Amino acid sequence: MLLETRALTANYGQFRALFGVDVTVDAGECVAIIGANGAGKSTLMRSITGVLRNEPGMVLHRGESIGALSSAEVMKRGIAMVPEGRRLFPSLTVEENLLIGGQMRKAPGPWNLAAIYDLFPILRERRRNPGTALSGGQQQMVAIGRALMSNPELLLCDEISLGLAPVVIRDIYAALPKIREGGAAIVVVEQDIGKALAVADRVYCMMEGHVTLAAKAGDVTREAIHAAYFGEAA
């Protein structure tokens, strides 16, 4: 088991956002986290990556507690996130944004500038452009590439299709199998159920900070997803 959360809770001040969340990710697999706005999906990602601190035993990486580590320490262990909203450095070029990711972890792996440019050829053409001068889809490619430059063994993708055109979403999702071929496990946080299920081995549905469904992606029914997503009978 690569990653595990155990009865994970998370708070924003006095507001509790996660209630006893149990999620597992095995090495090399793709796990989808689905749910509506406010379900707790992004909070789960922030908790795993150390942006929100937790009790030490609530998040485990390869059996070792990482719940109290900082985000920098978590990334050095091989867990990288593509954040919602991309969050590129506006003063840096595309290539400089990518190189920032490579500074965080020195583990050997398949990802370097040449590999990122092969994965997303348009970035090679735009490598001297300011990162935020690109289209939304191209910026998302930079954000994915920046995370991959650390050669993570676990890549967390938070709402990578949000606000993008269908043709761009298709291209980004087409890259996910290639990323898995490099050895990384992937967690995809999505509101688009069809996209998530198409690439995932397993799926979790969240609602109001709780996990309401955990199943193999190929076995889950539309009725079960409807009930878990909306908290009502299909």
Tab-separated table of C-alpha atoms in Angstrom:
chain	number	residue	atom	x	y	z
A	1	MET	CA	0.000	0.000	0.000
A	2	LEU	CA	1.429	3.335	-1.072
A	3	LEU	CA	-0.867	5.719	0.793
A	4	GLU	CA	-3.519	5.332	3.468
A	5	THR	CA	-5.687	7.686	5.473
A	6	ARG	CA	-7.098	6.407	8.749
A	7	ALA	CA	-10.150	8.079	10.244
A	8	LEU	CA	-8.856	11.353	8.812
A	9	THR	CA	-10.433	14.528	10.117
A	10	ALA	CA	-9.733	18.102	9.061
A	11	ASN	CA	-10.867	21.487	10.290
A	12	TYR	CA	-10.896	25.079	9.130
A	13	GLY	CA	-10.978	26.848	12.459
A	14	GLN	CA	-14.097	25.640	14.238
A	15	PHE	CA	-15.564	24.167	11.051
A	16	ARG	CA	-14.985	20.447	10.511
A	17	ALA	CA	-14.556	19.583	6.833
A	18	LEU	CA	-13.617	15.873	6.981
A	19	PHE	CA	-15.156	13.225	9.205
A	20	GLY	CA	-13.230	9.972	9.625
A	21	VAL	CA	-12.149	9.533	5.977
A	22	ASP	CA	-10.526	6.196	5.073
A	23	VAL	CA	-8.856	6.060	1.637
A	24	THR	CA	-6.117	3.814	0.254
A	25	VAL	CA	-3.939	4.039	-2.854
A	26	ASP	CA	-1.818	1.127	-4.040
A	27	ALA	CA	1.442	1.557	-5.937
A	28	GLY	CA	0.864	2.198	-9.635
A	29	GLU	CA	-2.916	2.460	-9.563
A	30	CYS	CA	-5.286	5.295	-10.408
A	31	VAL	CA	-7.900	6.267	-7.838
A	32	ALA	CA	-10.718	8.713	-8.541
A	33	ILE	CA	-12.251	10.927	-5.870
A	34	ILE	CA	-15.618	12.237	-7.011
A	35	GLY	CA	-18.231	14.451	-5.409
A	36	ALA	CA	-20.004	17.766	-5.713
A	37	ASN	CA	-18.629	21.160	-4.678
A	38	GLY	CA	-18.034	21.254	-0.946
A	39	ALA	CA	-17.801	17.473	-0.611
A	40	GLY	CA	-14.332	17.657	0.955
A	41	LYS	CA	-12.269	16.458	-2.019
A	42	SER	CA	-9.774	19.329	-2.063
A	43	THR	CA	-9.549	19.287	1.725
A	44	LEU	CA	-8.559	15.629	1.492
A	45	MET	CA	-5.781	16.532	-0.952
A	46	ARG	CA	-4.551	19.355	1.283
A	47	SER	CA	-4.508	17.009	4.252
A	48	ILE	CA	-2.485	14.363	2.405
A	49	THR	CA	0.075	16.908	1.188
A	50	GLY	CA	0.592	18.619	4.530
A	51	VAL	CA	-1.042	21.923	3.623
A	52	LEU	CA	-3.456	21.088	6.438
A	53	ARG	CA	-1.696	19.429	9.366
A	54	ASN	CA	-3.239	16.321	10.926
A	55	GLU	CA	-2.683	13.987	13.811
A	56	PRO	CA	0.430	11.954	12.946
A	57	GLY	CA	-1.284	8.594	12.405
A	58	MET	CA	-4.073	9.858	10.173
A	59	VAL	CA	-2.007	9.794	6.951
A	60	LEU	CA	0.470	7.003	6.175
A	61	HIS	CA	2.953	6.760	3.308
A	62	ARG	CA	4.348	3.272	2.821
A	63	GLY	CA	3.247	2.487	6.361
A	64	GLU	CA	5.015	5.483	7.902
A	65	SER	CA	3.101	8.317	9.523
A	66	ILE	CA	3.272	11.607	7.607
A	67	GLY	CA	0.211	13.363	8.987
A	68	ALA	CA	2.237	15.953	10.913
A	69	LEU	CA	4.804	16.687	8.182
A	70	SER	CA	5.033	19.962	6.290
A	71	SER	CA	4.078	20.115	2.611
A	72	ALA	CA	7.764	20.382	1.624
A	73	GLU	CA	8.608	17.265	3.634
A	74	VAL	CA	5.694	15.363	2.077
A	75	MET	CA	6.814	16.305	-1.420
A	76	LYS	CA	10.354	15.132	-0.718
A	77	ARG	CA	8.880	11.718	0.073
A	78	GLY	CA	7.509	11.511	-3.464
A	79	ILE	CA	3.974	12.916	-3.214
A	80	ALA	CA	3.271	15.816	-5.583
A	81	MET	CA	0.057	17.728	-6.214
A	82	VAL	CA	-1.340	19.513	-9.233
A	83	PRO	CA	-3.401	22.120	-7.360
A	84	GLU	CA	-6.803	23.395	-8.343
A	85	GLY	CA	-6.285	26.676	-10.172
A	86	ARG	CA	-2.766	25.674	-11.341
A	87	ARG	CA	-0.950	28.390	-9.296
A	88	LEU	CA	1.917	29.020	-11.685
A	89	PHE	CA	4.552	31.644	-10.920
A	90	PRO	CA	3.576	34.615	-13.124
A	91	SER	CA	7.084	36.084	-13.217
A	92	LEU	CA	8.620	32.847	-14.561
A	93	THR	CA	8.614	31.321	-18.034
A	94	VAL	CA	7.064	27.943	-18.797
A	95	GLU	CA	10.464	26.278	-18.559
A	96	GLU	CA	11.358	28.038	-15.320
A	97	ASN	CA	8.054	26.924	-13.787
A	98	LEU	CA	8.890	23.358	-14.774
A	99	LEU	CA	12.398	23.548	-13.367
A	100	ILE	CA	11.017	24.684	-10.002
A	101	GLY	CA	9.348	21.285	-9.665
A	102	GLY	CA	12.608	19.488	-10.276
A	103	GLN	CA	14.264	21.185	-7.317
A	104	MET	CA	12.015	19.609	-4.715
A	105	ARG	CA	13.064	15.960	-4.954
A	106	LYS	CA	16.276	14.379	-6.153
A	107	ALA	CA	15.011	10.807	-6.603
A	108	PRO	CA	15.838	9.292	-9.992
A	109	GLY	CA	12.985	8.771	-12.392
A	110	PRO	CA	11.704	9.144	-15.931
A	111	TRP	CA	10.684	12.795	-15.812
A	112	ASN	CA	12.892	15.639	-16.995
A	113	LEU	CA	12.379	18.587	-19.327
A	114	ALA	CA	12.685	16.464	-22.464
A	115	ALA	CA	10.118	13.961	-21.173
A	116	ILE	CA	7.673	16.709	-20.211
A	117	TYR	CA	8.011	18.289	-23.661
A	118	ASP	CA	7.382	14.891	-25.258
A	119	LEU	CA	4.261	14.480	-23.111
A	120	PHE	CA	2.987	17.991	-23.918
A	121	PRO	CA	4.687	19.152	-27.174
A	122	ILE	CA	2.999	22.572	-27.104
A	123	LEU	CA	5.058	23.423	-24.006
A	124	ARG	CA	8.286	23.029	-25.944
A	125	GLU	CA	7.019	25.653	-28.384
A	126	ARG	CA	5.982	27.978	-25.557
A	127	ARG	CA	8.858	27.291	-23.171
A	128	ARG	CA	10.099	30.916	-23.248
A	129	ASN	CA	6.645	32.409	-22.697
A	130	PRO	CA	5.498	33.571	-19.249
A	131	GLY	CA	3.615	30.677	-17.674
A	132	THR	CA	0.465	32.715	-17.082
A	133	ALA	CA	0.431	34.023	-20.677
A	134	LEU	CA	-0.752	30.628	-21.925
A	135	SER	CA	-4.297	29.370	-22.356
A	136	GLY	CA	-5.949	27.694	-19.380
A	137	GLY	CA	-5.350	24.242	-20.821
A	138	GLN	CA	-1.685	24.949	-21.514
A	139	GLN	CA	-1.262	26.302	-17.995
A	140	GLN	CA	-2.735	23.067	-16.678
A	141	MET	CA	-0.148	21.144	-18.686
A	142	VAL	CA	2.590	23.249	-17.090
A	143	ALA	CA	1.174	22.532	-13.631
A	144	ILE	CA	1.133	18.791	-14.344
A	145	GLY	CA	4.640	18.945	-15.774
A	146	ARG	CA	5.929	20.902	-12.784
A	147	ALA	CA	4.624	18.217	-10.426
A	148	LEU	CA	6.087	15.426	-12.568
A	149	MET	CA	9.516	17.068	-12.579
A	150	SER	CA	9.907	15.948	-8.960
A	151	ASN	CA	9.543	12.334	-10.189
A	152	PRO	CA	6.772	11.527	-7.721
A	153	GLU	CA	5.559	8.039	-6.943
A	154	LEU	CA	2.123	9.536	-6.200
A	155	LEU	CA	0.597	12.346	-8.276
A	156	LEU	CA	-2.489	14.095	-6.865
A	157	CYS	CA	-4.549	15.918	-9.507
A	158	ASP	CA	-7.092	18.303	-8.007
A	159	GLU	CA	-9.852	19.249	-10.491
A	160	ILE	CA	-7.568	19.166	-13.534
A	161	SER	CA	-10.450	19.561	-16.010
A	162	LEU	CA	-12.222	22.428	-14.238
A	163	GLY	CA	-13.094	25.261	-16.621
A	164	LEU	CA	-11.319	23.762	-19.633
A	165	ALA	CA	-12.653	23.106	-23.128
A	166	PRO	CA	-13.578	19.477	-23.945
A	167	VAL	CA	-10.786	19.106	-26.503
A	168	VAL	CA	-8.212	20.232	-23.932
A	169	ILE	CA	-9.641	17.911	-21.280
A	170	ARG	CA	-9.302	15.032	-23.744
A	171	ASP	CA	-5.623	15.802	-24.302
A	172	ILE	CA	-4.888	16.063	-20.586
A	173	TYR	CA	-6.651	12.810	-19.768
A	174	ALA	CA	-4.829	11.114	-22.640
A	175	ALA	CA	-1.581	11.892	-20.794
A	176	LEU	CA	-2.577	10.049	-17.602
A	177	PRO	CA	-1.874	6.504	-18.901
A	178	LYS	CA	1.561	7.662	-20.039
A	179	ILE	CA	2.212	9.037	-16.565
A	180	ARG	CA	1.262	5.691	-15.049
A	181	GLU	CA	3.624	3.942	-17.442
A	182	GLY	CA	6.393	5.920	-15.761
A	183	GLY	CA	5.523	4.200	-12.478
A	184	ALA	CA	3.492	6.852	-10.676
A	185	ALA	CA	0.203	6.179	-8.951
A	186	ILE	CA	-2.428	8.856	-9.583
A	187	VAL	CA	-5.316	10.272	-7.578
A	188	VAL	CA	-7.764	12.212	-9.747
A	189	VAL	CA	-10.196	14.558	-8.007
A	190	GLU	CA	-13.109	15.213	-10.352
A	191	GLN	CA	-16.671	16.422	-10.619
A	192	ASP	CA	-16.956	14.840	-14.080
A	193	ILE	CA	-17.892	11.277	-13.135
A	194	GLY	CA	-17.503	9.869	-16.647
A	195	LYS	CA	-13.956	11.188	-17.046
A	196	ALA	CA	-12.938	9.921	-13.627
A	197	LEU	CA	-14.318	6.423	-14.088
A	198	ALA	CA	-12.748	6.088	-17.540
A	199	VAL	CA	-9.204	6.281	-16.135
A	200	ALA	CA	-9.587	4.932	-12.591
A	201	ASP	CA	-9.090	1.480	-11.119
A	202	ARG	CA	-11.074	2.380	-8.017
A	203	VAL	CA	-13.389	5.208	-7.060
A	204	TYR	CA	-14.384	6.955	-3.852
A	205	CYS	CA	-17.368	9.283	-3.653
A	206	MET	CA	-17.481	11.986	-1.008
A	207	MET	CA	-20.324	14.078	0.327
A	208	GLU	CA	-20.165	16.647	3.130
A	209	GLY	CA	-16.810	15.399	4.367
A	210	HIS	CA	-17.708	11.714	4.430
A	211	VAL	CA	-16.854	8.838	2.092
A	212	THR	CA	-20.199	7.593	0.803
A	213	LEU	CA	-18.956	5.043	-1.725
A	214	ALA	CA	-15.799	2.967	-2.248
A	215	ALA	CA	-15.743	0.543	-5.172
A	216	LYS	CA	-13.875	-0.763	-8.181
A	217	ALA	CA	-14.500	1.625	-11.052
A	218	GLY	CA	-15.579	-1.171	-13.376
A	219	ASP	CA	-18.116	-2.561	-10.908
A	220	VAL	CA	-19.878	0.561	-9.693
A	221	THR	CA	-23.366	1.228	-11.040
A	222	ARG	CA	-24.922	4.511	-12.082
A	223	GLU	CA	-27.549	4.036	-9.366
A	224	ALA	CA	-24.912	3.561	-6.662
A	225	ILE	CA	-23.042	6.669	-7.786
A	226	HIS	CA	-26.256	8.698	-7.847
A	227	ALA	CA	-27.104	7.656	-4.301
A	228	ALA	CA	-23.583	8.336	-3.021
A	229	TYR	CA	-23.201	11.647	-4.880
A	230	PHE	CA	-26.505	13.160	-3.860
A	231	GLY	CA	-27.276	11.255	-0.668
A	232	GLU	CA	-30.589	9.980	-1.905
A	233	ALA	CA	-32.054	6.951	-3.603
A	234	ALA	CA	-31.616	6.729	-7.373
